[in-house]
Each structure stands twice: as structure tokens, then as C-alpha cells.
PDB file of C-alpha atoms in Angstrom:
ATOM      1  CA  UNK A 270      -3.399   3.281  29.349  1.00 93.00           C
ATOM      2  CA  UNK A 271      -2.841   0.475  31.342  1.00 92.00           C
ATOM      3  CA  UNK A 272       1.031  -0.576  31.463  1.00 95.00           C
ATOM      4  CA  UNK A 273       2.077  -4.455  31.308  1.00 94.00           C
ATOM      5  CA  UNK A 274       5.134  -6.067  31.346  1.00 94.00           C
ATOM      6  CA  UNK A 275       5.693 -10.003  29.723  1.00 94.00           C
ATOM      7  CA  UNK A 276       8.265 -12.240  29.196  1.00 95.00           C
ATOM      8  CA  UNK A 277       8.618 -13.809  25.817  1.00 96.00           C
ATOM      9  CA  UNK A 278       5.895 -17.024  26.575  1.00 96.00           C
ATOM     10  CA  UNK A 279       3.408 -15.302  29.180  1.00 97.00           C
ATOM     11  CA  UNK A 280       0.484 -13.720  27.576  1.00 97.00           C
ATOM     12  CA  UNK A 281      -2.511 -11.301  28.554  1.00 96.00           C
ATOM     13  CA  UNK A 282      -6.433 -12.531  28.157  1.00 96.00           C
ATOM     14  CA  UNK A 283      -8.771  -9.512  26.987  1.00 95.00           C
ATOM     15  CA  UNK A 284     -12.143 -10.893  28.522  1.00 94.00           C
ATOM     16  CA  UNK A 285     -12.841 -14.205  28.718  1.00 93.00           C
ATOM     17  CA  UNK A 286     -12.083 -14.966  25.181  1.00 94.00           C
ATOM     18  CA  UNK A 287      -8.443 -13.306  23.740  1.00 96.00           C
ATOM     19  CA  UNK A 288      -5.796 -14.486  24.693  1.00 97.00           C
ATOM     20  CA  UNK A 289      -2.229 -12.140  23.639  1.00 96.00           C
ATOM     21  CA  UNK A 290       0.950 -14.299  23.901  1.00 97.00           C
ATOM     22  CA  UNK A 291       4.374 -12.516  23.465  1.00 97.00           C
ATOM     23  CA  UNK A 292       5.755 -15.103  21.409  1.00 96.00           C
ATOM     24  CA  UNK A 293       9.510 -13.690  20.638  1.00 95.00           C
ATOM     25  CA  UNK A 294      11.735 -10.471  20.686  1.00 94.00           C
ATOM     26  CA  UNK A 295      14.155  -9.763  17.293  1.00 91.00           C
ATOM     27  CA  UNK A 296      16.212  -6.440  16.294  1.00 88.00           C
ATOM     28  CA  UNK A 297      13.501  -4.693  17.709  1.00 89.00           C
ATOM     29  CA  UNK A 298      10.542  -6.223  16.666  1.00 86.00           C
ATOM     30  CA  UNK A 299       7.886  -8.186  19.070  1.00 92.00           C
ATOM     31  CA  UNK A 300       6.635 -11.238  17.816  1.00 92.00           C
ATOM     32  CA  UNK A 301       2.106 -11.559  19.249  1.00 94.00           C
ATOM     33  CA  UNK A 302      -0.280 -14.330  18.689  1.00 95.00           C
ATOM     34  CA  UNK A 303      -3.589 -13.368  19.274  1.00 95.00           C
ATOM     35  CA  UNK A 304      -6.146 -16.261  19.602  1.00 96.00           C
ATOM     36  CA  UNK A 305      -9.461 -14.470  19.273  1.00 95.00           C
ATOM     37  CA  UNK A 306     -12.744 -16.116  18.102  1.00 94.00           C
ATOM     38  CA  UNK A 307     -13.405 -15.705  14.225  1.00 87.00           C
ATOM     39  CA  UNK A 308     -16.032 -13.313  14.453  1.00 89.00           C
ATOM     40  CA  UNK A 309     -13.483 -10.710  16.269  1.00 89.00           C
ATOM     41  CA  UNK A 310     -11.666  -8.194  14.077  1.00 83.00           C
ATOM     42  CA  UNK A 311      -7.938  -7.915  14.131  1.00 86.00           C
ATOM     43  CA  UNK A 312      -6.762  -4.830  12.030  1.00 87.00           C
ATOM     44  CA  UNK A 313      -3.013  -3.846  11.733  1.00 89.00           C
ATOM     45  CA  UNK A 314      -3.316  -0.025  12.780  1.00 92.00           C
ATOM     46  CA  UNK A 315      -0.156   1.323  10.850  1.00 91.00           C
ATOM     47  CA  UNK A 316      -1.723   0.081   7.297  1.00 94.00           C
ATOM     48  CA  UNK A 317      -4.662   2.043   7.980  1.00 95.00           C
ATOM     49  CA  UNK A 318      -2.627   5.304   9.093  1.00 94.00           C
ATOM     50  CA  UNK A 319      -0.086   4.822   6.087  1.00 93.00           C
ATOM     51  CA  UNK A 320      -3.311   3.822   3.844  1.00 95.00           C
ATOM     52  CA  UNK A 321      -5.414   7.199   5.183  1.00 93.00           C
ATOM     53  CA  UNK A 322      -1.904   9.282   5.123  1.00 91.00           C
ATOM     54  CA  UNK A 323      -1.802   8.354   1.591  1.00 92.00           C
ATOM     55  CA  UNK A 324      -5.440   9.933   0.559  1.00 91.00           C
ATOM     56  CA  UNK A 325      -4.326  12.480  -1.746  1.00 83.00           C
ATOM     57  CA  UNK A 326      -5.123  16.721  -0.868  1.00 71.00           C
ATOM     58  CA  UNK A 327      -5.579  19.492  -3.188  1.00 60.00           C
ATOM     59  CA  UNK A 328      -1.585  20.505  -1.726  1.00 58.00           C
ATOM     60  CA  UNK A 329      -0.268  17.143  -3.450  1.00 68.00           C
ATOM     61  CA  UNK A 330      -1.175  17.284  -6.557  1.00 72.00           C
ATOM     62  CA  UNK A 331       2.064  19.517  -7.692  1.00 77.00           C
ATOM     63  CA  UNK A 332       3.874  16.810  -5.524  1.00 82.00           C
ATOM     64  CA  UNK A 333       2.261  13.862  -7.306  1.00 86.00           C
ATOM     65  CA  UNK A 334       3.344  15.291 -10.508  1.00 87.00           C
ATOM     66  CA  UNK A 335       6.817  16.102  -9.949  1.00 86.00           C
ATOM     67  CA  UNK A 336       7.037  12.368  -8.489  1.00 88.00           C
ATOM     68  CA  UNK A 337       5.070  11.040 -11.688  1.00 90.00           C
ATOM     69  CA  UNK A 338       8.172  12.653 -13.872  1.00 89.00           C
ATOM     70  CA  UNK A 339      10.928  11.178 -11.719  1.00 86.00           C
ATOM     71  CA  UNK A 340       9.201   7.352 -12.440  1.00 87.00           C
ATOM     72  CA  UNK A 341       9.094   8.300 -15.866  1.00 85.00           C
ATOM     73  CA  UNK A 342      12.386   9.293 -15.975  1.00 85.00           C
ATOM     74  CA  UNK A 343      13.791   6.312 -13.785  1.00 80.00           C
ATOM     75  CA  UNK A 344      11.738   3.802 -16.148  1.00 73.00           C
ATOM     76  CA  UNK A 345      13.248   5.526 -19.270  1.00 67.00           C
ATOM     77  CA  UNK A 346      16.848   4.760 -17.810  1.00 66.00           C
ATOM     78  CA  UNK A 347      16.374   1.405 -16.886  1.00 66.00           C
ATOM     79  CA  UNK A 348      14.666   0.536 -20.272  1.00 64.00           C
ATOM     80  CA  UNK A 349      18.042   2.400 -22.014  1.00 67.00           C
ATOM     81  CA  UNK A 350      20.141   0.225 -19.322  1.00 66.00           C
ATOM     82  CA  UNK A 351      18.816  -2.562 -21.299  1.00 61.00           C
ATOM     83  CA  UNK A 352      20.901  -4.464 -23.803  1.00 59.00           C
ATOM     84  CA  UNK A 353      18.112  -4.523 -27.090  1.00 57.00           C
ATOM     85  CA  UNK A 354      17.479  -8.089 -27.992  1.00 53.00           C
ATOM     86  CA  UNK A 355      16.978  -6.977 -31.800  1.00 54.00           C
ATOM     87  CA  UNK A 356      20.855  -5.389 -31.767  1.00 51.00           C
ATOM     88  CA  UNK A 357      23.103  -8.037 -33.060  1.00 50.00           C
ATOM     89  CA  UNK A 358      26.809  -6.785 -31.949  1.00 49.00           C
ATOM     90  CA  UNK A 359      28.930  -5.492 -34.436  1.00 50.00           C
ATOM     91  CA  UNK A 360      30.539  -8.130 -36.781  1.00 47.00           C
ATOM     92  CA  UNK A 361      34.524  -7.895 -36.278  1.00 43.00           C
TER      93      UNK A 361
ATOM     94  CA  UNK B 194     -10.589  17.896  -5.630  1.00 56.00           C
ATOM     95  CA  UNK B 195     -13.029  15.918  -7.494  1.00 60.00           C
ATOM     96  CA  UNK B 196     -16.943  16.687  -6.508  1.00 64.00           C
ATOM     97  CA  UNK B 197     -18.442  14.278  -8.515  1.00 67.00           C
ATOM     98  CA  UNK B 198     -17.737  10.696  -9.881  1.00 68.00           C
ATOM     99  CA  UNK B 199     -19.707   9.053 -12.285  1.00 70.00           C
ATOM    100  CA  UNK B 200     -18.207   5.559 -13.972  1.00 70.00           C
ATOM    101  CA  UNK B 201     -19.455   2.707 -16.316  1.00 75.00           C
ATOM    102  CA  UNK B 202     -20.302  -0.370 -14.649  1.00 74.00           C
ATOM    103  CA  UNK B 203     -17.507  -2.518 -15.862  1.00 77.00           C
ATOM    104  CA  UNK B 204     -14.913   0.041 -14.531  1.00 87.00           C
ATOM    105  CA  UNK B 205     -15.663  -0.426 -11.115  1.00 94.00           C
ATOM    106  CA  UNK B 206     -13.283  -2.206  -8.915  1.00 96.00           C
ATOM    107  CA  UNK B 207     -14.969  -3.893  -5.655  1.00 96.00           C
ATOM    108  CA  UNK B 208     -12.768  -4.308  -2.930  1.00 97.00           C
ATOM    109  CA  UNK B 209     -15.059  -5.909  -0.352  1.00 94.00           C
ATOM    110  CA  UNK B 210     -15.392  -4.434   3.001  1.00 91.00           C
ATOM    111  CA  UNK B 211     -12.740  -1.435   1.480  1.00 95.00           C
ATOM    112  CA  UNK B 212      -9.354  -0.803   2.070  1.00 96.00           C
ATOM    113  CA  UNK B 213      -7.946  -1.234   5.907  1.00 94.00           C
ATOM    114  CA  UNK B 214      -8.646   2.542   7.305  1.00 94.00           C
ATOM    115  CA  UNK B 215     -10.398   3.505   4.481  1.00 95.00           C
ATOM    116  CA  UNK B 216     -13.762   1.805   3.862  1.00 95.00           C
ATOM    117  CA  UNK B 217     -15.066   4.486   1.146  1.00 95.00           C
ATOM    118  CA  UNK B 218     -12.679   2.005  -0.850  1.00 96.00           C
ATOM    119  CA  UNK B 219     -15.433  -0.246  -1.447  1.00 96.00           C
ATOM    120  CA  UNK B 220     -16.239   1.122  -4.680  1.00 96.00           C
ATOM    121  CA  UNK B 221     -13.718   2.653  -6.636  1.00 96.00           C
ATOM    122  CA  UNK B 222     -12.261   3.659 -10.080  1.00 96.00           C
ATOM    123  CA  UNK B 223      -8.831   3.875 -11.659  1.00 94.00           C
ATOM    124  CA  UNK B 224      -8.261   7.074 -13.186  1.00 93.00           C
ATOM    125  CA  UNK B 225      -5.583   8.001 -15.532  1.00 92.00           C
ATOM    126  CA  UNK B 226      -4.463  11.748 -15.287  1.00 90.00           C
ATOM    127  CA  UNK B 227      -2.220  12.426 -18.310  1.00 89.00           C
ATOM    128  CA  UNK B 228      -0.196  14.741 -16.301  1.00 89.00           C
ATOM    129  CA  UNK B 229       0.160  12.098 -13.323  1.00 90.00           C
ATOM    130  CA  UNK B 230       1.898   8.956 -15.633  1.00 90.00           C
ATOM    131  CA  UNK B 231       2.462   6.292 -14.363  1.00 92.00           C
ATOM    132  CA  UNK B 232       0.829   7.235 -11.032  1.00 93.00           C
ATOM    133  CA  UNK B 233      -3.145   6.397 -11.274  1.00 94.00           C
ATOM    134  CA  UNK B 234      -5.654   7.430  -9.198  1.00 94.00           C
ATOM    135  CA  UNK B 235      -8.064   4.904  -6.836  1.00 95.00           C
ATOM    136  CA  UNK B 236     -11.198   7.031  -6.533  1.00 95.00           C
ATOM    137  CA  UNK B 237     -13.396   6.242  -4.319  1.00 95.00           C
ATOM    138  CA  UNK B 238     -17.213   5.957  -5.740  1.00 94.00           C
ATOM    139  CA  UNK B 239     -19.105   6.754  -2.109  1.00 93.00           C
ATOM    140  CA  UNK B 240     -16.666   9.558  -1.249  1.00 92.00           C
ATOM    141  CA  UNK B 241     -15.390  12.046  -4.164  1.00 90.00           C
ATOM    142  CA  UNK B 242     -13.023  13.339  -1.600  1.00 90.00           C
ATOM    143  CA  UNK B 243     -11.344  10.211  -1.247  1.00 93.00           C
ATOM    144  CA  UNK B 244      -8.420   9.512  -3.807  1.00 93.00           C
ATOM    145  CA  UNK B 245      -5.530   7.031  -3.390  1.00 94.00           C
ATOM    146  CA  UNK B 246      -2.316   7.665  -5.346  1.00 94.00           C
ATOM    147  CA  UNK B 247      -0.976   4.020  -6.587  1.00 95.00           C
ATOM    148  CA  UNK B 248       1.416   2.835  -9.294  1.00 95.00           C
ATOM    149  CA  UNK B 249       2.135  -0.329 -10.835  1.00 95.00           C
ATOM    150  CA  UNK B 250       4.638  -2.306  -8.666  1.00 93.00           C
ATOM    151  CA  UNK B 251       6.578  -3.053 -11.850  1.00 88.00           C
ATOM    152  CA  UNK B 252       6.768   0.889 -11.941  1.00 88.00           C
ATOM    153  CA  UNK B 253       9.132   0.929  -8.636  1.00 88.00           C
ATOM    154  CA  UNK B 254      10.607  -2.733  -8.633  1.00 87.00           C
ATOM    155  CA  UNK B 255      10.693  -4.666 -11.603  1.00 87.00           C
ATOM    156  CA  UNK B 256      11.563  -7.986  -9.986  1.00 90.00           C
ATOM    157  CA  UNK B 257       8.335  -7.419  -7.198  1.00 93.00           C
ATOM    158  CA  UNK B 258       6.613 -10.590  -6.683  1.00 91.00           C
ATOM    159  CA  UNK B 259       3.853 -10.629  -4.654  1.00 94.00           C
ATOM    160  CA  UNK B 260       2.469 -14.039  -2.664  1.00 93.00           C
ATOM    161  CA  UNK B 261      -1.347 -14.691  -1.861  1.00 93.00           C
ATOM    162  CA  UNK B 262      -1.998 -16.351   1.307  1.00 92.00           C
ATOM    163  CA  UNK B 263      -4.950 -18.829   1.006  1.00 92.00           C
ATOM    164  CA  UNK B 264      -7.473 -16.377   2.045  1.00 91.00           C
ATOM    165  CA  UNK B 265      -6.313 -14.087  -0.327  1.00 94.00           C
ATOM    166  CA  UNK B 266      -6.851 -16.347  -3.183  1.00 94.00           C
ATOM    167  CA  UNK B 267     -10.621 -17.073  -1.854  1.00 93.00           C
ATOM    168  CA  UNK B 268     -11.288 -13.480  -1.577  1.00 94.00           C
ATOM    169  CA  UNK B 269     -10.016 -12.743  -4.983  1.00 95.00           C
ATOM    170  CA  UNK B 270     -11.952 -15.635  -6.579  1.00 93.00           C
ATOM    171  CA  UNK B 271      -8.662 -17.164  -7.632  1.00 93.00           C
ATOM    172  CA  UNK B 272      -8.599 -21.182  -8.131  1.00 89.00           C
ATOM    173  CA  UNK B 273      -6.594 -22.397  -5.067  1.00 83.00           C
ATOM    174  CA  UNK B 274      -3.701 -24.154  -7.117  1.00 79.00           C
ATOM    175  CA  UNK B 275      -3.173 -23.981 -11.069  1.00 75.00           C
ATOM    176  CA  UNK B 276      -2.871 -21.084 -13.463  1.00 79.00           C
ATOM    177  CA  UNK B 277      -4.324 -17.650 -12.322  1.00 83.00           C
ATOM    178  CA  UNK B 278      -4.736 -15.011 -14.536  1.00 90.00           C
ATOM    179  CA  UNK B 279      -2.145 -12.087 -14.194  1.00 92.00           C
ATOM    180  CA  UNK B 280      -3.842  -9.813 -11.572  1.00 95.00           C
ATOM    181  CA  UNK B 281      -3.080  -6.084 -11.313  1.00 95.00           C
ATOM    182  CA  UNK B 282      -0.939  -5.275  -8.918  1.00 96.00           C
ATOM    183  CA  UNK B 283      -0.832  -1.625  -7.629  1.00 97.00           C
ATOM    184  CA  UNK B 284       1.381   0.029  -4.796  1.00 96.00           C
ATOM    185  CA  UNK B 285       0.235   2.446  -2.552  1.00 96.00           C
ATOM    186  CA  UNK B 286       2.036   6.053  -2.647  1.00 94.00           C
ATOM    187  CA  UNK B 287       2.654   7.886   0.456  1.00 92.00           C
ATOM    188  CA  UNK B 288       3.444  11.345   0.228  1.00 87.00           C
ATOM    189  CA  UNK B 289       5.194  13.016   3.625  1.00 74.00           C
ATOM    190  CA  UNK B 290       4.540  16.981   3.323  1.00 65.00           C
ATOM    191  CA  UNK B 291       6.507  17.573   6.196  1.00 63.00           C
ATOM    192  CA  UNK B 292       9.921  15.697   5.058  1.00 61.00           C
ATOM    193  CA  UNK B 293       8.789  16.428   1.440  1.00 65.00           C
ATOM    194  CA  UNK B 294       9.511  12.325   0.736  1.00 76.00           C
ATOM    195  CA  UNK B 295       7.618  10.201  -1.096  1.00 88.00           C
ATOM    196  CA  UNK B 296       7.466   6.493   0.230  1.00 91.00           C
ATOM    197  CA  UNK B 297       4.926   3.371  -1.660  1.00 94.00           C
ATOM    198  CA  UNK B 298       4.024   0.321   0.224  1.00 95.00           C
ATOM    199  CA  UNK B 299       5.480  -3.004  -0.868  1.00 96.00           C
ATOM    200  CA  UNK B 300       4.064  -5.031   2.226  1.00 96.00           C
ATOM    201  CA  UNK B 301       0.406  -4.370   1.098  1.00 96.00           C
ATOM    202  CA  UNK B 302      -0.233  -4.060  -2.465  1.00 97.00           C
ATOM    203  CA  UNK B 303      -3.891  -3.943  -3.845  1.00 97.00           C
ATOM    204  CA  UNK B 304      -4.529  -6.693  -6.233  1.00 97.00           C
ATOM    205  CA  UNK B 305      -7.201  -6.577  -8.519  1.00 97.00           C
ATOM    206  CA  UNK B 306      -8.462  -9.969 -10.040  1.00 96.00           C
ATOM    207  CA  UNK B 307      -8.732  -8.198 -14.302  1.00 94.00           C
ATOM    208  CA  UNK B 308     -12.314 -10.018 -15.074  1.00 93.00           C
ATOM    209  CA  UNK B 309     -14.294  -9.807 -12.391  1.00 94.00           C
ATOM    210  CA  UNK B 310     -12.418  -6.491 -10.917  1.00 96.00           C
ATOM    211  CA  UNK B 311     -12.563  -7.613  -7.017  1.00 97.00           C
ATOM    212  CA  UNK B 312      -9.442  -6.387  -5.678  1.00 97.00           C
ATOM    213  CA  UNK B 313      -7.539  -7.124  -2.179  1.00 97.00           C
ATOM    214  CA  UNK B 314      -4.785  -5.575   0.126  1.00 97.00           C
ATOM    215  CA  UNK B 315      -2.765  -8.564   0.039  1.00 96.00           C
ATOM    216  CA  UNK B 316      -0.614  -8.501   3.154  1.00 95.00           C
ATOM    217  CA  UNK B 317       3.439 -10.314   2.076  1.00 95.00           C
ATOM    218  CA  UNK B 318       3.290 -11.623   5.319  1.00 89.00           C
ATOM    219  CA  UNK B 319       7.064 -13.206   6.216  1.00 85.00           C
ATOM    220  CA  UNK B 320       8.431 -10.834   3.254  1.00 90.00           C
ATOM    221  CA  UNK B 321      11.150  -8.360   3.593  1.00 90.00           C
ATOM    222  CA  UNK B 322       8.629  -6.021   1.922  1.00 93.00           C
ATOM    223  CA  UNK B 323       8.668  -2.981   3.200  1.00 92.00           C
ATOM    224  CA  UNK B 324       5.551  -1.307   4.501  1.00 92.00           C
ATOM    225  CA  UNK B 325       7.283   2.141   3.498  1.00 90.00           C
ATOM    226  CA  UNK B 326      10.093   1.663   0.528  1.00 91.00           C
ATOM    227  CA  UNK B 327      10.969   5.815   0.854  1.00 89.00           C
ATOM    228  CA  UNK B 328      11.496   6.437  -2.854  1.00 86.00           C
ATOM    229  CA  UNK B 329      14.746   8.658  -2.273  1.00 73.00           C
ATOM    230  CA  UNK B 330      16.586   7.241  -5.082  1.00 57.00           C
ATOM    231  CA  UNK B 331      13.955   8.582  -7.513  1.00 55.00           C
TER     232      UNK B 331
END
């Protein structure tokens, strides 16, 4: 892997026609513009690895279950949480 | 694990060019296993071994409001101003087996347009969405 260090500003060309600018630095985050021609592909890597992590197995399906009841369950206590617009308060 | 898939025409939910990592997404079904409520099931059409866990946003976060970017309104066939029609919006599930956590995906829901069924990974670009919302509280 080649190893490059920028300043916030400088950028990196990839071939003749991408250009990688390090455009700012914030609680740990780096801030890239990537000017690429149209026809070039730019794919955020960690939605595909959460997207293929989340491809259910055979070993889940217990897991999905158990997670299915605890929705259920949090729904049903939020919906109780609710004040019933049909309820009129008692009358003093 | 599912061998075989077989699905009516109107069913079928076209996500063009599939989901990011997962083109076998191209084609896909929501299922509904009883025992699995509210969580559905994307199934993929070209690969019966492929099956994304996704709920309802409304299911995790009531107030969730997803934005479309432009591009996401083309690609969804949506006008580009004026009244859309309410789209389905799902949240990918993430289940860790080695923490034993289960996490969804608020930055990228899947939007799926309810007449013509062409759905999207709509990225909420600028949003405090999380990418991985760890479900702990559940």
C-alpha cells in the first residue's frame, strides 16, 4: 500500500483524470472531494461491508427472532406510552 | 436457507444495478415470516442464498425522516418538486455474532417507490444518521 501524507487543501491525482483533495479534518473525520469523470464509479466501501454483513445465515435466524420480539415489545410500550385521543379525562 | 424463490410479477421490487455490495439485490421480494414481525425479509430473486433482514424505519424511530437528493428522486421516478406518494422506507438490520448486538442502518435506508416498486439506497448525506444505530436499548 502506498503511504501519503496531505495537508488539508493538497490533493493526490489517480492517472491523468482523478483528482483526491483533502478538503478538511473534524472530531476525527476526513473531509475528500473526488473529481472523477462521470463514467467512473465511486462506491462507499463500509455500506457494502455493513450491507453484505447484514445477509442473513442459517445461525441468525434464532437471533432475528428474539430481536423481532424485543421490536414488538418496544412498539407495544410506546403505543401504551401514548395518551388515547378517544379517552376524555375524568369529569371532576 | 431458502433454495428456491418463485414470486408474482407485481411483487417484485427492482432496485436497479442492486444494493451497494450486493448486486443479487436487483430483483428481490419482501417476505413476511410470521415468526420474524416486524422484521421482513429482502430476498433476493437471482440468489436464494441471499436474504436481507430490514424493518420499517417507523419500527426503530418514529420521528425518522428520510431526504432524497435529486438523483434519488430521478432514480425513484419521483416528480422533482410537488406531492410524492408515501414511499416505503425500510432499514437495514445488522446482526454482530461475535458481540451478539444487533445494529440497523439509518444513513442508508432502501426506499421503495409503492406503484411501480423501484426501490433505492438513499444515502442522508449531511444527516446525523447513523450508518450503525446499535439497537442496545431494545
Amino acid at each position: 500500500m502506498l503511504v501519503l501524507q496531505r495537508r488539508v487543501g493538497e490533493s493526490i491525482l489517480l492517472g491523468s483524470e482523478i483528482e483526491v483533495r483533502i478538503l478538511g479534518l473534524r472530531n476525527g473525520q476526513v473531509k475528500i472531494g473526488v473529481i472523477a469523470p462521470k463514467h467512473v464509479e465511486i462506491r462507499r466501501n463500509e455500506l457494502e461491508e455493513i450491507n453484505r454483513r447484514a445477509v442473513v445465515g442459517d445461525w441468525r435466524t434464532s437471533s432475528l427472532a428474539a430481536l423481532a420480539q424485543r421490536l414488538k415489545n418496544a412498539g407495544r410500550a410506546e403505543a401504551d406510552s401514548k395518551p388515547d385521543p378517544e379517552k376524555r379525562p375524568a369529569e371532576p | 436457507m431458502i433454495e428456491s424463490v418463485e414470486a408474482p410479477p407485481e411483487s417484485v421490487i427492482t432496485i436497479p444495478n442492486g444494493l451497494p455490495g450486493l448486486p443479487q439485490m436487483e430483483r428481490s421480494v419482501l417476505l413476511r415470516p410470521e415468526d420474524l414481525d416486524p422484521i421482513l425479509l429482502l430476498q433476493s430473486l437471482s440468489d436464494a442464498s441471499v436474504s436481507l433482514p430490514v424493518v420499517p424505519a417507523r419500527a426503530i424511530s418514529p420521528d425518522y425522516h428520510p431526504t432524497l437528493a435529486p438523483e434519488d428522486r430521478r432514480a425513484l421516478g419521483l416528480p422533482e418538486d410537488g406531492p410524492s406518494p408515501e414511499l416505503l422506507e425500510l432499514v437495514v438490520l445488522v446482526l454482530d455474532s461475535q458481540e451478539g448486538v444487533a445494529a440497523c442502518n439509518l444513513f442508508a435506508p432502501i426506499l421503495v417507490h409503492p406503484l411501480t416498486r423501484i426501490g433505492r439506497q438513499c444515502l442522508q448525506l449531511g444527516s446525523d444518521y447513523p450508518s450503525l444505530l446499535r439497537l442496545e436499548g431494545l
